């Protein structure tokens, strides 16, 4: 079932996907902020919502998208290793 959400929220989910590289995340965000769909991941661009000050996107199947890309709510992409 398609789910509408802000781009900011979607990117928060995708940043927790271990199988997506930083470059892939940047490309997804870049394409969506330009108003392009990312159909290979089932993401459609809908509009810019001035009230939310964010882009609105629709994800065909969020659960499948996250499962296919190694979603882990505990994963911290930006954690730095202490020496």
Rosetta silent file (secondary structure, phi, psi, omega in degrees, C-alpha in Angstrom):
SEQUENCE: XXXXXXXXXXXXXXXXXXXXXXXXXXXXXXXXXXXXXXXXXXXXXXXXXXXXXXXXXXXXXXXXXXXXXXXXXXXXXXXXXXX
SCORE:     score description
SCORE:     0.000 S_00000001
   1 L     0.000  125.695 -178.927    0.000    0.000    0.000 S_00000001
   2 L   -60.553  143.680 -179.026    1.534    3.343   -1.017 S_00000001
   3 E  -127.677  127.839  177.205    2.589    5.629    1.823 S_00000001
   4 E   -91.830  140.802  177.956    2.975    9.408    1.605 S_00000001
   5 E  -161.454  169.323  176.814    5.650   11.096    3.711 S_00000001
   6 E   -77.048  154.552  177.048    8.100   13.954    3.739 S_00000001
   7 H   -60.430  -39.705  179.951   11.444   13.533    2.042 S_00000001
   8 H   -57.582  -43.902  179.637   13.139   14.266    5.367 S_00000001
   9 H   -67.178  -44.083  178.152   11.337   11.316    6.999 S_00000001
  10 H   -59.215  -44.773 -179.003   12.088    8.973    4.098 S_00000001
  11 H   -64.438  -32.986  175.357   15.775    9.876    4.191 S_00000001
  12 H   -60.711  -41.398  175.755   15.796    9.151    7.928 S_00000001
  13 H   -66.246  -48.309 -175.285   14.602    5.628    7.159 S_00000001
  14 H   -65.065  -29.240  177.660   17.005    5.146    4.245 S_00000001
  15 L   -66.117  -17.808  178.188   19.995    6.276    6.321 S_00000001
  16 L   -92.307    7.133  179.172   19.350    3.214    8.509 S_00000001
  17 E   -94.476  113.819 -175.607   19.705    0.884    5.480 S_00000001
  18 L   -68.789  -23.329 -176.006   23.083   -0.833    5.576 S_00000001
  19 L   -86.811   -4.754  177.490   22.971   -1.872    1.920 S_00000001
  20 L   -98.714  130.840  178.361   22.734    1.693    0.561 S_00000001
  21 L   -80.573  164.790  176.423   25.990    3.586    0.106 S_00000001
  22 H   -59.200  -37.398 -179.696   26.390    7.260    0.962 S_00000001
  23 H   -65.896  -41.527  178.188   26.609    7.961   -2.781 S_00000001
  24 H   -64.688  -41.723  177.237   23.328    6.144   -3.463 S_00000001
  25 H   -60.657  -44.415 -179.614   21.610    8.055   -0.657 S_00000001
  26 H   -62.431  -40.741  179.788   22.891   11.367   -2.036 S_00000001
  27 H   -66.057  -41.960  178.884   21.653   10.484   -5.526 S_00000001
  28 H   -61.322  -48.464 -179.314   18.198    9.509   -4.235 S_00000001
  29 H   -63.777  -41.102 -179.824   17.880   12.729   -2.249 S_00000001
  30 H   -62.438  -47.088 -179.348   19.202   14.828   -5.141 S_00000001
  31 H   -62.153  -42.907 -178.407   16.773   13.335   -7.651 S_00000001
  32 H   -69.629  -35.754  178.548   13.795   13.775   -5.346 S_00000001
  33 H   -70.162  -21.213  174.902   14.658   17.375   -4.471 S_00000001
  34 L   -85.635   -1.599  178.962   14.735   18.093   -8.220 S_00000001
  35 L    87.876   15.624  179.197   11.223   16.663   -8.505 S_00000001
  36 L   -93.061  147.970  172.359   12.231   13.403  -10.185 S_00000001
  37 L   -78.836  154.630  171.961   10.761   10.000   -9.361 S_00000001
  38 E  -119.419   72.950 -171.205   13.036    7.167   -8.247 S_00000001
  39 H   -66.201  -27.271  178.925   10.904    4.448   -9.761 S_00000001
  40 H   -64.306  -18.962  175.453   13.529    1.719   -9.433 S_00000001
  41 H  -108.802    3.577  178.852   12.946    1.982   -5.668 S_00000001
  42 L    75.220   30.711 -178.566    9.209    2.600   -5.966 S_00000001
  43 E  -113.633  126.406  178.085    9.410    6.262   -4.903 S_00000001
  44 E  -113.674  136.911  174.489    7.314    8.919   -6.625 S_00000001
  45 E   -81.482  131.398  179.404    7.740   12.657   -6.180 S_00000001
  46 E  -104.689  -57.509 -175.938    4.427   14.366   -5.433 S_00000001
  47 E  -171.695  173.784  170.726    4.986   18.035   -4.552 S_00000001
  48 E  -101.519  126.578 -179.277    6.693   20.593   -2.349 S_00000001
  49 E  -100.946  109.440 -177.606    4.644   21.379    0.762 S_00000001
  50 L   -67.029  -31.334  178.888    5.308   24.938    1.889 S_00000001
  51 L   -64.096  -39.770  179.964    3.588   24.366    5.249 S_00000001
  52 L   -90.815   -9.303 -176.698    6.000   21.547    6.076 S_00000001
  53 L    52.332   45.625 -178.494    8.884   23.194    4.200 S_00000001
  54 E  -156.189  162.285  176.022    9.688   19.814    2.666 S_00000001
  55 E   -81.405  146.548  177.173    9.074   17.676   -0.402 S_00000001
  56 E  -108.953  129.322  179.811    6.283   15.099   -0.272 S_00000001
  57 E  -125.053  163.569  176.303    6.952   11.682   -1.764 S_00000001
  58 E  -124.775  127.640  179.788    4.978    8.464   -2.099 S_00000001
  59 E  -107.154  124.446 -177.928    6.604    5.093   -1.488 S_00000001
  60 L   -57.302  -49.735 -177.472    4.880    2.097   -3.096 S_00000001
  61 L  -146.600   89.665 -175.577    5.904   -0.384   -0.372 S_00000001
  62 H   -59.624  -44.116 -177.789    7.985    1.108    2.439 S_00000001
  63 H   -60.580  -43.802  179.224    8.376   -2.177    4.328 S_00000001
  64 H   -67.377  -40.760  178.827    9.703   -3.999    1.257 S_00000001
  65 H   -58.810  -46.749 -179.144   12.010   -1.096    0.351 S_00000001
  66 H   -67.727  -42.160  179.848   13.540   -1.126    3.826 S_00000001
  67 H   -63.621  -41.553 -178.523   13.785   -4.929    3.991 S_00000001
  68 H   -66.498  -23.116 -174.963   15.441   -5.125    0.561 S_00000001
  69 L  -111.440   18.001  172.995   18.079   -2.582    1.580 S_00000001
  70 L    72.827   43.428  179.751   19.073   -3.943    4.984 S_00000001
  71 E   -63.931  131.384  175.810   17.123   -1.634    7.305 S_00000001
  72 L  -141.449  111.162 -176.776   18.327   -1.758   10.914 S_00000001
  73 L   -60.430  -19.800  179.799   16.877    0.790   13.354 S_00000001
  74 L   -89.793  -10.527 -176.799   20.025    0.505   15.483 S_00000001
  75 L   -68.172  130.988  178.296   22.398    1.173   12.561 S_00000001
  76 L  -117.983   96.928 -177.589   24.300    4.461   12.863 S_00000001
  77 L   -58.849  -31.928 -171.903   25.716    5.393    9.464 S_00000001
  78 L  -103.057   10.534  178.519   27.579    8.383   10.871 S_00000001
  79 L   -67.582  135.807  177.445   29.080    6.766   13.956 S_00000001
  80 L  -102.275  141.976  178.451   32.801    7.286   14.196 S_00000001
  81 L   -76.687  131.691  176.228   35.072    4.624   15.551 S_00000001
  82 L   -85.629  139.336 -177.405   36.945    5.587   18.675 S_00000001
  83 L   -97.352    0.000    0.000   40.659    4.795   18.616 S_00000001
